[in-house]
DNA sequence: ATCATATGAGACATATATGTCTCATATGAA
DNA sequence: TTCATATGAGACATATATGTCTCATATGAT
């Protein structure tokens, strides 16, 4: 604290945002390319992250923390179904984080994997509760409901990325498709 | 023709299948790892493919050809809607090819990209025709319908991969979810 | 059996990404 | 201004993936 010449917050942020964007677009992206995309020297990237593995771990940690926080906030709702809907919207907004976590399965720390599993577990409980509320057909395989939920988030995020919809529109489309597609009467 | 000691078809096939599996699981997979996974020497892989780029191009070409052929076969149906359904099922069966084409956007030959675009165009026409038949709500953004269609294919494929459903079951789930989610009354 | 070709193993060279260091400069606090 | 720290540029070393070659062996056709 006090007088220290702190790291410019923009530098670290720029690296992290560029890394999310680059690695989501192409997981083989070079550290040099990420640095360049962040408008930062290659050495600077190495000062902040020991190496590729370290960077990826940091991204995973951040994505996990951000999605967890957003989900927690969104979970405050009048019903489990509404919570599910609000979380879906929140995940679409954090689409790059969500997608990164879904893709980057390689070599994550135990703690990180545990946290991910814990979050996932909480979410599944919520889904179960929403199912009991009648949000979707309880006879459907749980795995299918999860798959559809996650993939619709990604689909919606890509709509937003491609400027084909606003976040609100995409979230609305995704939710409507989710409940309509998994409705009990639709079987 | 004639007396030549032909390449063992199994060698090439093994390499290609291993490459699809490995690269889908982790795009950064090494050529050495692919060769090993195929149960083949590293040198042998290089005899068949000049390098990584060449291999990826070959995979893309094959995936394109296989999906095109399967789609053409499936398109023979009693209605555009049925064709759409049969194509969806076919794509789930070719899930690894379909996914590979969706992911591997980097550096494909012009011819390959053109062919992909052409296929895509034909498919969009079909979707439009199915929409006119009432397969789904015509008021929905075309891009959203495409996104949902493609993502449900991937979701279904992952169900099959994870042994959580047979191809038939997964295809049924995907189609039901598709038409239910995009139904006109569901808006 | 004989021969042509495919293959595997490994040596070797090269290319590319990664990691480390130095030094000049920029920046913000005191 | 003065000072401590962050940064950029680039040199340099290392690690890893890739590409090429040789040779012994396996395989299938004749």
Coordinates of C-alpha atoms (C1' of nucleotides) in Angstrom, one line a residue, chain A residues 5 7-8 11 39 41 44 47-48, chain D residues 4-12:
Chain A
X5 CA 4.0 2.6 -8.0
X7 CA 0.9 -2.0 -11.7
X8 CA -1.2 -0.1 -14.2
X11 CA -2.0 -3.5 -18.4
X39 CA -0.9 -3.9 -26.9
X41 CA 5.3 -6.2 -24.7
X44 CA 5.5 -7.7 -19.7
X47 CA 6.3 -10.5 -15.7
X48 CA 2.6 -11.0 -14.8
Chain D
dA4 C1' 11.1 3.7 -7.3
dT5 C1' 8.7 0.8 -10.2
dA6 C1' 6.6 -0.7 -14.6
dT7 C1' 7.2 -1.2 -19.2
dG8 C1' 9.1 -2.0 -24.2
dA9 C1' 12.4 -3.5 -27.1
dG10 C1' 15.5 -6.7 -28.1
dA11 C1' 19.3 -10.0 -27.4
dC12 C1' 19.9 -14.5 -25.9

